[in-house]
Coordinates of C-alpha atoms in Angstrom, one line a residue:
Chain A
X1 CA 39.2 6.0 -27.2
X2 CA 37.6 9.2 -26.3
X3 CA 38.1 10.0 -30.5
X4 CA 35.8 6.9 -31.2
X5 CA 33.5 7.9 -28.9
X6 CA 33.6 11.5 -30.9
X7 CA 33.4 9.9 -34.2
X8 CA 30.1 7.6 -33.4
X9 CA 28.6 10.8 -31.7
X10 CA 28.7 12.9 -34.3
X11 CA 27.1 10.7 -36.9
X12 CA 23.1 9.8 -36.3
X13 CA 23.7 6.6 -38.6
X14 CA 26.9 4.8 -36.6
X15 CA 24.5 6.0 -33.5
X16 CA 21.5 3.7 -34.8
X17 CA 24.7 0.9 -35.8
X18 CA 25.6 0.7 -32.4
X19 CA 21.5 0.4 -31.4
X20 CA 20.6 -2.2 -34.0
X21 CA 23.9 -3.9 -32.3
X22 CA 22.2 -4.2 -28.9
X23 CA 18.7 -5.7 -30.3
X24 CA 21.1 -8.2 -31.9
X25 CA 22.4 -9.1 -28.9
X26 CA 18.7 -9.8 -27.7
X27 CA 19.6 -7.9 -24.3
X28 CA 16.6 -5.8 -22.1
X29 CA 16.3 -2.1 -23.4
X30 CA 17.8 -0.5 -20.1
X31 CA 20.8 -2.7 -20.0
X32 CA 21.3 -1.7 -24.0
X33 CA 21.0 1.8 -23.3
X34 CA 23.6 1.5 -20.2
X35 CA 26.4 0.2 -22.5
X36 CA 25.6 2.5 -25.1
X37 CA 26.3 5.0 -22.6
X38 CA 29.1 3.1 -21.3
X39 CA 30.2 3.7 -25.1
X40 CA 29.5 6.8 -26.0
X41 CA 28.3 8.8 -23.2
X42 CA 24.8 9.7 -21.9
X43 CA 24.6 13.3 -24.0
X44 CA 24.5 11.4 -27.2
X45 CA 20.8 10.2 -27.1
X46 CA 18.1 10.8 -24.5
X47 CA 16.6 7.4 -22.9
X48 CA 13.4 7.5 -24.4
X49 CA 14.9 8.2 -28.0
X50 CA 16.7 5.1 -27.7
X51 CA 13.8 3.0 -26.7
X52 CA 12.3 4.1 -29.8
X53 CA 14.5 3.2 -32.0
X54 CA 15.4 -0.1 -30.3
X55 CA 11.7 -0.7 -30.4
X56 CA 11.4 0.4 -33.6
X57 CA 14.4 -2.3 -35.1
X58 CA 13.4 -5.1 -33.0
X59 CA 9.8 -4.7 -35.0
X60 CA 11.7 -5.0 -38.5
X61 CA 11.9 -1.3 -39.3
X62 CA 15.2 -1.1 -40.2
X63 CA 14.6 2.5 -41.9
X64 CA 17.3 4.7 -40.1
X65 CA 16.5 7.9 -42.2
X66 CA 12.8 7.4 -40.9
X67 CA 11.6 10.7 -40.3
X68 CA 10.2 11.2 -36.6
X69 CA 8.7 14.4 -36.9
X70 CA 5.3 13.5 -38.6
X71 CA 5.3 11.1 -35.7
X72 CA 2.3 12.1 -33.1
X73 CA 3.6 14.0 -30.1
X74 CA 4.0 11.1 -27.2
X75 CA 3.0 11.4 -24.5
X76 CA 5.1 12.0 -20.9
X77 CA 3.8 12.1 -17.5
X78 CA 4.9 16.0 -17.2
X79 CA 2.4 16.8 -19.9
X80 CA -0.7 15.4 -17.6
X81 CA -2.6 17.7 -15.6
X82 CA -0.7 18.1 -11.8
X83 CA -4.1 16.2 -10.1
X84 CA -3.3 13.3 -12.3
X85 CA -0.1 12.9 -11.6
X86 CA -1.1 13.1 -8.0
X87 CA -4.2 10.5 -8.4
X88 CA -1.0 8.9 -9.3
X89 CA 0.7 9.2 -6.6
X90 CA -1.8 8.6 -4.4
X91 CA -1.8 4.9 -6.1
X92 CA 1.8 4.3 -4.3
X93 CA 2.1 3.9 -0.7
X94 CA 4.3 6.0 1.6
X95 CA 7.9 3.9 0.7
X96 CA 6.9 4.0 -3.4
X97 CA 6.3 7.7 -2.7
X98 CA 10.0 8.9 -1.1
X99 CA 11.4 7.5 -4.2
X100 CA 9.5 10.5 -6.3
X101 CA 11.3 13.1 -3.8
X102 CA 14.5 12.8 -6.0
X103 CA 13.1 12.2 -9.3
X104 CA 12.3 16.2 -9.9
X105 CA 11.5 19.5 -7.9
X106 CA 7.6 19.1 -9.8
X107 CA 6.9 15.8 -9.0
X108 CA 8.7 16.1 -5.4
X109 CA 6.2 18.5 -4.8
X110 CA 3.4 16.2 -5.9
X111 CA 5.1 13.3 -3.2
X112 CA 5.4 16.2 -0.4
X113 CA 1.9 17.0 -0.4
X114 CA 0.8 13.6 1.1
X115 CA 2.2 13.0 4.7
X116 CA 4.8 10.7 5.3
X117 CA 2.6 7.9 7.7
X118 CA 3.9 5.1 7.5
X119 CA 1.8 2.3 8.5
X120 CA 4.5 0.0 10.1
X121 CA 8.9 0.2 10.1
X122 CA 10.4 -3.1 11.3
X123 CA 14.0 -2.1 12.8
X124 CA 16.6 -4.5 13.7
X125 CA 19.6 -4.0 16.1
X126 CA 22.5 -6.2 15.3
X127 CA 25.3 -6.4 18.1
X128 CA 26.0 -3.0 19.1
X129 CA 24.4 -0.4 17.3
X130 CA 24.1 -1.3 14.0
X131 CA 20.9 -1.0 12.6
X132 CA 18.3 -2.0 9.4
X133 CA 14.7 -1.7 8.6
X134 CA 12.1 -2.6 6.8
X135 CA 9.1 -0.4 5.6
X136 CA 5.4 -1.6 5.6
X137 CA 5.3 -5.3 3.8
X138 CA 8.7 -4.5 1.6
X139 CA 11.1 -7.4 2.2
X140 CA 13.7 -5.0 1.0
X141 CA 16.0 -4.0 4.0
X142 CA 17.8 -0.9 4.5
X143 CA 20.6 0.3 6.4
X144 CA 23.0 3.5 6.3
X145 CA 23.9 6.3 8.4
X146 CA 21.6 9.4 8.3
X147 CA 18.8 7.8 6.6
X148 CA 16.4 7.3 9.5
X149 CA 17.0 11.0 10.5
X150 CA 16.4 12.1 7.0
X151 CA 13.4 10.1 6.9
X152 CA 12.2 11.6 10.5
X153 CA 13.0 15.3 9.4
X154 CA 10.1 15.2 6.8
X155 CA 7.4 17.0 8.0
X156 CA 4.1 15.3 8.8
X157 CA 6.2 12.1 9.5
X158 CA 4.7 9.3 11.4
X159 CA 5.1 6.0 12.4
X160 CA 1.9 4.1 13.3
X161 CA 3.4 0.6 14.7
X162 CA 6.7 -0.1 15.2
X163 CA 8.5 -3.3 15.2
X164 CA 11.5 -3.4 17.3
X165 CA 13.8 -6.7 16.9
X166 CA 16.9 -6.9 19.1
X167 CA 19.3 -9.8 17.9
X168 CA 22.4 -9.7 20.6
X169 CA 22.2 -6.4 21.9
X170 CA 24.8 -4.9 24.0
X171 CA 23.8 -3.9 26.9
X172 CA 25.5 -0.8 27.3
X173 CA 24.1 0.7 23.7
X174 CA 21.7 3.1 24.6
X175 CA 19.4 2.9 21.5
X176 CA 17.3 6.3 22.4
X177 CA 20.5 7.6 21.1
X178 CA 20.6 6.0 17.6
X179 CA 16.4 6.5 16.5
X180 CA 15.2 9.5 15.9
X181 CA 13.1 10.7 18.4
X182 CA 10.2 11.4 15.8
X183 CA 10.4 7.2 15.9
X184 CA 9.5 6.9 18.8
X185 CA 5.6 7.8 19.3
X186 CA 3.9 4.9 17.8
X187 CA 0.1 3.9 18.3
X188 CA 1.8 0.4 18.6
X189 CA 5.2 -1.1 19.2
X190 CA 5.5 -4.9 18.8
X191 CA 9.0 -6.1 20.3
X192 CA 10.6 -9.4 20.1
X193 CA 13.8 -9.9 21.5
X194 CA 16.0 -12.5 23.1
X195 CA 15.8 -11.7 27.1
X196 CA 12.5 -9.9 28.7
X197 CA 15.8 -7.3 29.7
X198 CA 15.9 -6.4 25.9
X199 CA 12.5 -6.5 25.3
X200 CA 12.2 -3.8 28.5
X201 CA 15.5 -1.8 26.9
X202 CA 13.6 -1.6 23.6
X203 CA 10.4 -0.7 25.1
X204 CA 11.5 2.0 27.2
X205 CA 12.8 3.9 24.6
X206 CA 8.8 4.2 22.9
X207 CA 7.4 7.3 24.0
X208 CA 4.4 6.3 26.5
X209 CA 2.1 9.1 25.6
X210 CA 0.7 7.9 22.0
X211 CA 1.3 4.4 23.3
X212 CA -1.6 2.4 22.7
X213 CA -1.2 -1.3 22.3
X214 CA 1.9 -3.4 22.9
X215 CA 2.6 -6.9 22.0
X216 CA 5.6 -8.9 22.9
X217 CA 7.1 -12.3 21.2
X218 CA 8.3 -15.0 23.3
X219 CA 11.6 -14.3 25.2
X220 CA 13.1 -16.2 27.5
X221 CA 13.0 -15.2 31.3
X222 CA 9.6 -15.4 32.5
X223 CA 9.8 -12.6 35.1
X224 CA 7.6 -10.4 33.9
X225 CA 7.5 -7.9 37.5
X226 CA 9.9 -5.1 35.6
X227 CA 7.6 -5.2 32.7
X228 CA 5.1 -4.6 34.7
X229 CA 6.3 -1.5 36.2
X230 CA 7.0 0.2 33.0
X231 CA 5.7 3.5 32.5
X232 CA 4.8 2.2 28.9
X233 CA 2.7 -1.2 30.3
X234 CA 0.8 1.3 32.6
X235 CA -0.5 3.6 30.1
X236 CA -1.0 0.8 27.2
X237 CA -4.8 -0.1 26.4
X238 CA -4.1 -3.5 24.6
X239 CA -1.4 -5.9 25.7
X240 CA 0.0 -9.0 23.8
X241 CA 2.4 -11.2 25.1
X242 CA 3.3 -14.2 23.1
X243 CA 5.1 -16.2 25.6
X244 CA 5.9 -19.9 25.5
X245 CA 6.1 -20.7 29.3
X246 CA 3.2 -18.8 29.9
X247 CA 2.0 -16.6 33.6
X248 CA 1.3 -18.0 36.8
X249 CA -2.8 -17.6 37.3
X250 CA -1.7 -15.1 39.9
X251 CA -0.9 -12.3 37.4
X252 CA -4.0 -11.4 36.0
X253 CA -4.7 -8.5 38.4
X254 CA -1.8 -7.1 36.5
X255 CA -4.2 -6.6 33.5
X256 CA -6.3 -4.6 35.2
X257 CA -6.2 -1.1 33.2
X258 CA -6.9 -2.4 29.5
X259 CA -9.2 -2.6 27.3
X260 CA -7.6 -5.6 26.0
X261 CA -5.1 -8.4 26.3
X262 CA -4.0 -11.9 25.3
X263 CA -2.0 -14.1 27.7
X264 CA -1.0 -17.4 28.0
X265 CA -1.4 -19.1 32.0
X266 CA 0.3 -21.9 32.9
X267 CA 0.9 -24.1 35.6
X268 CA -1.8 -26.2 38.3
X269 CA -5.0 -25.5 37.8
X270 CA -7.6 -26.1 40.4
X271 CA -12.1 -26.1 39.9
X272 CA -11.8 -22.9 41.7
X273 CA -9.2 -21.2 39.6
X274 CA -11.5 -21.0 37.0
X275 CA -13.9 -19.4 39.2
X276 CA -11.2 -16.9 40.6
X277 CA -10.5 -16.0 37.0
X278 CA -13.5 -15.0 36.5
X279 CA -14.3 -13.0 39.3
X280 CA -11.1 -11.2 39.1
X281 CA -11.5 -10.2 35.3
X282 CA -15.4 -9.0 36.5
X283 CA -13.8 -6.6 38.4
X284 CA -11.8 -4.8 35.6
X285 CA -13.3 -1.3 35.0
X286 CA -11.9 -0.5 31.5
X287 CA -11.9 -4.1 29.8
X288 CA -13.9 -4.5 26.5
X289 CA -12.4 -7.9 25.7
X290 CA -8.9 -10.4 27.1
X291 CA -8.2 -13.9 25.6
X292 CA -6.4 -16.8 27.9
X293 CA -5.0 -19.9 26.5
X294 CA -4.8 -22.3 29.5
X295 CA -2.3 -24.8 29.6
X296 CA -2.2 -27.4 32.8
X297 CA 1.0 -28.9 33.9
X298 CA -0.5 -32.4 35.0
X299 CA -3.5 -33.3 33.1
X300 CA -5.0 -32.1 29.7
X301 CA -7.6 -29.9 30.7
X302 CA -11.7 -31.1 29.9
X303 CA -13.7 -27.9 28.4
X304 CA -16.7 -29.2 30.8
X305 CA -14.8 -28.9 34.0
X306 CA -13.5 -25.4 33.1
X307 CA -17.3 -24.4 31.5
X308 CA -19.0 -26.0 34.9
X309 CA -16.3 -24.1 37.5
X310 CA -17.3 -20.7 35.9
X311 CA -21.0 -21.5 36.3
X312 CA -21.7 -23.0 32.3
X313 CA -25.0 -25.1 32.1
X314 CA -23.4 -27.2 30.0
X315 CA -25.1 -30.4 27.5
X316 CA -24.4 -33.7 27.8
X317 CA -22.2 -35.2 24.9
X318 CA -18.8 -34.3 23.8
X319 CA -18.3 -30.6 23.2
X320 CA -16.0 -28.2 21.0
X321 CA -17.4 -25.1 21.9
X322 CA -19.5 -23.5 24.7
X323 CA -20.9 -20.4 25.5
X324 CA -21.5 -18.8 28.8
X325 CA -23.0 -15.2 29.9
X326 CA -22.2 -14.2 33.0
X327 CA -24.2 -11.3 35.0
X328 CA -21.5 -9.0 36.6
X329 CA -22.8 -8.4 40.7
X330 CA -24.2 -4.9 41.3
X331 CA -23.5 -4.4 37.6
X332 CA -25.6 -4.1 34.5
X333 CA -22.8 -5.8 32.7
X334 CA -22.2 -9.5 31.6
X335 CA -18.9 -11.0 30.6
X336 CA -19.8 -13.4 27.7
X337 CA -17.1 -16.5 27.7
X338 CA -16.6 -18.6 24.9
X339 CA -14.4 -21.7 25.6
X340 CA -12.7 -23.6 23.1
X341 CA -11.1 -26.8 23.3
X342 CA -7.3 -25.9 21.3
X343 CA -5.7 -29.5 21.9
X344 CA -3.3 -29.1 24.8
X345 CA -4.6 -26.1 25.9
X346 CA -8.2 -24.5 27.0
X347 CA -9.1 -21.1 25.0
X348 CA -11.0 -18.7 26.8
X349 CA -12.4 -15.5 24.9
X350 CA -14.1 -13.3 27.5
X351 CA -15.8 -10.1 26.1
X352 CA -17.6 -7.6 27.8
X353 CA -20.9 -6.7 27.2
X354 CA -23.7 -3.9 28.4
Chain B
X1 CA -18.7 -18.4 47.0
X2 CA -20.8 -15.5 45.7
X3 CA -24.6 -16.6 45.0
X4 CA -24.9 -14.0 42.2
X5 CA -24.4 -15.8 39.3
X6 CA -27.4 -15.8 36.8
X7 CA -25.4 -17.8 33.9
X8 CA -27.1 -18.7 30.9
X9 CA -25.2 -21.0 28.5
X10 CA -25.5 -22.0 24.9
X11 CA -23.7 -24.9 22.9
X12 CA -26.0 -24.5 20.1
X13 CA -24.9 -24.6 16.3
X14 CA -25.9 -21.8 13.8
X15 CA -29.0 -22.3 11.5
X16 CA -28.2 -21.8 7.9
X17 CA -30.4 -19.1 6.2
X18 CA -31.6 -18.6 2.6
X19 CA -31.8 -15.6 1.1
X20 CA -35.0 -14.9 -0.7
X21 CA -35.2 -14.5 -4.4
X22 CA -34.7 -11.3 -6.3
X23 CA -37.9 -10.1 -8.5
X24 CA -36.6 -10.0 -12.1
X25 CA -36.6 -6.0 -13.3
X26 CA -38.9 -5.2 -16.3
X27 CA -37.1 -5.3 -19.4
X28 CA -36.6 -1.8 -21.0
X29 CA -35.8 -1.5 -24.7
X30 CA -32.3 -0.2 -25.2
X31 CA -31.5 3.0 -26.5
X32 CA -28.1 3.8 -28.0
X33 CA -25.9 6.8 -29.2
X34 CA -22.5 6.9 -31.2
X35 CA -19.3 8.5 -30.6
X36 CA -15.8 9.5 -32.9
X37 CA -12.7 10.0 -32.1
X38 CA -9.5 11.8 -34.2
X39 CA -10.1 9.2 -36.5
X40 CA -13.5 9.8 -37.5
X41 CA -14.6 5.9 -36.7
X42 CA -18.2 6.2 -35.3
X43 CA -18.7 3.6 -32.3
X44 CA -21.9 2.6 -31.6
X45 CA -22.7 2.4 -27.5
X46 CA -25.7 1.7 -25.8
X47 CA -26.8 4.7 -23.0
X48 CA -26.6 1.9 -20.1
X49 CA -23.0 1.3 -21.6
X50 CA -22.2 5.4 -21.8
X51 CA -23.4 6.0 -18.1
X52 CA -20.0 4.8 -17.6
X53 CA -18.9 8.3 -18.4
X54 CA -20.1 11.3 -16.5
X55 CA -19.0 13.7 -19.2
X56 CA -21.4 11.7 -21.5
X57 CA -24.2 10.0 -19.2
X58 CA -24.6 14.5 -18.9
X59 CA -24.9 14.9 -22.6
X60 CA -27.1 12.7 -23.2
X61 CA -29.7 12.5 -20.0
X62 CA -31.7 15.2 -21.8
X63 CA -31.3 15.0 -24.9
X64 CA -34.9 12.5 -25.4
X65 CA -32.8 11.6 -29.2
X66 CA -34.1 8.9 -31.6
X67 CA -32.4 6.4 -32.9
X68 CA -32.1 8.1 -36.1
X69 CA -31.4 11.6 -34.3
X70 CA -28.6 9.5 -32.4
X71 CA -27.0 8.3 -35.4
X72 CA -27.2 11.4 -37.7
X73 CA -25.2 13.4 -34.4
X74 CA -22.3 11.1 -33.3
X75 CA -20.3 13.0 -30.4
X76 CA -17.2 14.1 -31.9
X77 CA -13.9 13.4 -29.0
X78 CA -11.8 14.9 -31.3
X79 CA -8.8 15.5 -29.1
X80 CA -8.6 11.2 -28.6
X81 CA -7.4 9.4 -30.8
X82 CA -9.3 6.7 -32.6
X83 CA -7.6 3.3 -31.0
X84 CA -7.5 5.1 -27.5
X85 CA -11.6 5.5 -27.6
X86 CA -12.0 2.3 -28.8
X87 CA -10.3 1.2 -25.7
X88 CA -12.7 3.3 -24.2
X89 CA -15.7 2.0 -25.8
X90 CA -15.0 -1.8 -25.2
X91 CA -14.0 -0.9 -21.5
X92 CA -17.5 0.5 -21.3
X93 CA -19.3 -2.5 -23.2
X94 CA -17.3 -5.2 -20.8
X95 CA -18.6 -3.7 -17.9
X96 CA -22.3 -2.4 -18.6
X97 CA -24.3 -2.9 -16.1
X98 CA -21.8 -4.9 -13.8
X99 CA -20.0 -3.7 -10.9
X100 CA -16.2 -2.7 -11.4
X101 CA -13.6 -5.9 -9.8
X102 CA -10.9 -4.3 -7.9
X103 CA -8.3 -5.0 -10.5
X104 CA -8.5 -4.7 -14.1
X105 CA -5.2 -6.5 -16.0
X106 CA -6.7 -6.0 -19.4
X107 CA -5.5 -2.4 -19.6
X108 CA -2.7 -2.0 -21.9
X109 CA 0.9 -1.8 -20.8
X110 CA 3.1 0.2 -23.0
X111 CA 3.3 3.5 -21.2
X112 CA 2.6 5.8 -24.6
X113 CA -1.3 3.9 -24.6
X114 CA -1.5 3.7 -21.3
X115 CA -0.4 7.8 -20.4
X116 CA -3.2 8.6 -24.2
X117 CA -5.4 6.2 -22.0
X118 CA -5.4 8.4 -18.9
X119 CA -6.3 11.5 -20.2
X120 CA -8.6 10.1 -22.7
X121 CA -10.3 8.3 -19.4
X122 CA -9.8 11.9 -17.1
X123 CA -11.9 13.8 -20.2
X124 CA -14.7 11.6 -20.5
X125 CA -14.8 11.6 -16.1
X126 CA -14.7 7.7 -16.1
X127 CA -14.2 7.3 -12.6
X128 CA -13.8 3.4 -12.1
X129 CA -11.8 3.6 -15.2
X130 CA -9.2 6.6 -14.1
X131 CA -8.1 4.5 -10.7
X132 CA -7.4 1.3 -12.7
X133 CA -5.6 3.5 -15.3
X134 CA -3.6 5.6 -12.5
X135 CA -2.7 2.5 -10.7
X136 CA -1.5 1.1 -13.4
X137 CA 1.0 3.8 -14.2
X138 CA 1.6 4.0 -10.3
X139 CA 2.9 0.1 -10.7
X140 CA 4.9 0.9 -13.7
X141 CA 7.3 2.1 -11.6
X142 CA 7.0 -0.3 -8.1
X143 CA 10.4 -0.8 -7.0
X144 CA 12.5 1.1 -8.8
X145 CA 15.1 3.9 -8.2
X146 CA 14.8 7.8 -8.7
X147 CA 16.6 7.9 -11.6
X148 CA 14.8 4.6 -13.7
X149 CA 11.4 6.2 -12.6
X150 CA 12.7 9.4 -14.5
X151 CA 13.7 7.2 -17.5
X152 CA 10.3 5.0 -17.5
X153 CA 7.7 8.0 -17.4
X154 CA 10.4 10.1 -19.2
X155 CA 10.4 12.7 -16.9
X156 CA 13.5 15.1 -17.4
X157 CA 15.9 16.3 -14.8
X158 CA 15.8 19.8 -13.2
X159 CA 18.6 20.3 -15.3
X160 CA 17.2 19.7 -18.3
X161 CA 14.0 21.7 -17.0
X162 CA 16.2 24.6 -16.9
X163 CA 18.0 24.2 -20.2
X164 CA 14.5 23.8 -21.9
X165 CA 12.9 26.6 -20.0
X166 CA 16.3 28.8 -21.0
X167 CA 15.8 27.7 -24.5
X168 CA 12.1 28.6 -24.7
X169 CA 12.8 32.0 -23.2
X170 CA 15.3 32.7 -26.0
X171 CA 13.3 31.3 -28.5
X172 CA 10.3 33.7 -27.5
X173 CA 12.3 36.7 -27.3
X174 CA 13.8 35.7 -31.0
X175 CA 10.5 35.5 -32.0
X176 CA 9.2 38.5 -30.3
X177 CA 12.1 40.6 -31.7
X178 CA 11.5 38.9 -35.3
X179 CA 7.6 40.1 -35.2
X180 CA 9.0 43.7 -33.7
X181 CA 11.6 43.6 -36.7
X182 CA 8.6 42.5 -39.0
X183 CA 6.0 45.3 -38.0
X184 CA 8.7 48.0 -38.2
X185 CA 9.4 46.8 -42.0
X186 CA 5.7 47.1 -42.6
X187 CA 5.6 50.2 -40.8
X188 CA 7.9 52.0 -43.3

């Protein structure tokens, strides 16, 4: 076998045989060029020599003797100019970028001079510490030992918001363990797990300094009161929390510190709970803007009583939408409430204005 | 009950508005120069066409030509080759006067027109141009591993970096002991 191999090697014409054999068989150029290899091994033509000749026999030209030389010089990306081929680069995002780190030492030095931010890195825990991930809006997942660290070792690396997703965790894996501590300072971490247990697990892992904004997706208890005491719910600015069941209208005066959240409040609502809302969230120093979707156990909910109990002078007729500014006491500040009618629920948008 | 409140509410639909008409610019007459590539094939481009380029929009923003002074003096790009500036030249016709989309898909896709295209477009300092182009090469390669990026731009390995370096090393020391050899022989 390894004779044949010899023998086609060694003569340029059986070489071009064995290529005009592949655009016979109709079959893509890199597959061609992998069983050619297979066949006679990667030293007897480069990649780029075989795509010309493949090309060059699919077109007709069945000259093998053509003579390449007179040919002009083509082209390769290692003949640009280095800003170029980094204006190239700089057309790729972060993920598209690590793959040039192992194409050559040049153009890895073209991928190393942008820092490694990425924008967002979805991980996933499945039963006990296995992990995979997902970069920015790639679908394609990833999983292996070491990678993550290797990833975290580059210098300048960053994560900007991180999406944690527990499915089954064990409780007794200690997940600071297994993410790189360079992980775990995002601007944002968005977490969705099974139990609000998980979801705290997950989230007390995220460094609280650079922590900015957290959102969570619906989990199943709704006793919030450890969330709440969470080093990283104290020092967040903008809080999320997609639950299902929603808050009791007592909560709110857990909100107090941001700048932002969105909620959802269940349960019995009275006239004057729209009125306490109200006065409670005029009392938060630091908010710029919150959004409360209102659900009420008994009845559907009429935008006119809940526009009227916070002081609305509101038209006659039926009503989508209304608008209501109200001057803060003591305060040159207004909170400007725009209520919505969403079907079975109310939507308040409160912003605050100077 | 506090006795503060000083609401004022609203409920009120917003009112369309027109924007008012544009006054039509004064028609100029156009003025146009001509360009070659390797080729020797002299394109004929309107100036609003050309301000596409900043290497030419800088030639020819003092040069006051006529149209006969234009024509006898076409610009000779004789380092791109004729069917790459003809790219060039329709690029800059199909977009006189317009502002650029954010995608171009008319740009060619085998990678030998595409990489003449780049530096052809990098020479002439076509900026709009240059980020379609570079983008395009960038997508070439979306997806794939190290080693078929290496194969598609035809990048060698560091291995094969070495051996050619190696090689051109020896060859320039053949060489320089050949001329050496030479000048001593025309020495005696």
């Amino acid at each position: 076998m390894e004779a044949i191999s010899e023998f086609l090697k060694n003569n340029d014409h059986y070489l071009k045989s064995c290529i005009l054999y592949e655009v016979a068989l109709k079959k893509t150029i890199p597959d061609s060029y992998q069983t050619f290899c297979d066949a006679v091994g990667k030293d007897a033509m480069e990649y780029w020599d075989f795509e010309f000749w493949y090309k060059r026999f699919f077109e007709g030209e069945l000259d093998f003797d053509y003579d390449r030389s007179k040919d002009p010089v083509q082209k390769k990306l290692m003949d640009m100019p280095v800003n170029l081929v980094r204006k190239i680069a700089e057309k790729m995002d972060t993920v598209e970028r690590s793959a040039l780190r192992s194409v050559n030492k040049a153009i890895k030095n073209v991928a190393d001079s942008f820092l490694p931010i990425y924008e967002s890195i979805s991980i996933t825990w499945r039963g006990s510490n296995f992990l995979m991930w997902k970069y920015n809006d790639n679908p394609t997942i990833h999983y292996g030992d070491g990678k993550l660290e290797k990833l975290s070792n580059l210098p300048g690396f960053e994560v900007n918001n991180l999406l944690l997703r527990g499915e089954g965790i064990h409780p007794e894996c200690k997940r600071s363990d297994v993410l790189p501590v360079s992980f775990l300072n995002p601007k944002t971490v968005d977490i969705s797990t099974r139990t609000i247990d998980e979801a705290i697990q997950l989230l007390s892992i995220v460094n609280p300094g650079n922590l900015e904004s957290i959102r969570l997706w619906p989990v199943k208890e709704d006793s919030f009161s450890e969330f709440f005491k969470t080093e990283q719910f104290k020092k967040a600015k903008n809080v999320e929390i997609m639950s299902l069941k929603g808050f009791h209208k007592m909560i709110l005066s857990n909100f107090s510190h941001l700048k932002s959240f969105k909620i959802k409040l269940s349960g019995d609502f009275l006239e004057e709970d729209f009125w306490r809302i109200r006065e409670t969230i005029s009392t938060f120093e630091n908010l710029e803007k919150c959004e409360l979707r209102i659900v009420n156990s008994e009845n559907q909910l009429q935008i006119r009583t809940v526009a009227e109990a916070i002081g609305a002078v509101v038209p006659d007729g039926p009503l989508k939408i209304i608008t209501h500014r109200y001057q803060i006491p003591e305060s040159n500040k207004c909170l400007e409430f725009k209520i919505e009618s969403g079907g079975p629920h109310i939507l308040m948008k409160i912003v605050r204005i100077c | 009950m506090s006795s503060t409140e000083q609401g004022t509410s609203s409920a009120a639909p917003a009112e369309p508005t027109t924007a008012p008409e544009s006054a039509a610019a004064p028609e100029v007459p156009e003025s146009f120069y001509y360009v070659h590539g390797k080729d020797k094939v002299v394109h004929k481009v309107s100036a609003g066409a050309l301000q596409h380029s900043a290497l030419i929009h800088g030639m020819i923003s003092n040069l006051g030509y006529t149209e006969e002074q234009a024509k006898a003096n076409p610009f000779p790009f004789e380092n791109i080759d004729g069917d790459i500036l003809q790219m060039v030249v329709d690029w800059c016709n199909q977009h006189k006067g317009k502002p650029t989309p954010p995608e171009d898909t008319n740009l060619p896709k085998q990678k030998e027109k595409l990489f003449d295209l780049v530096l052809a477009v990098n020479y002439l300092e076509i900026k709009e141009l240059l980020t379609y182009c570079c983008k395009q090469v960038a997508m070439m390669v979306k997806g794939k591993s190290p080693e078929e990026i290496r194969e598609i731009w035809m990048i060698p390995t560091d291995a094969e970096d070495e051996a050619a370096e190696k090689e051109a090393k020896k060859r320039a020391g053949k060489e320089a002991a050949g001329e050496t050899a030479a000048a001593a022989g025309d020495a005696k």
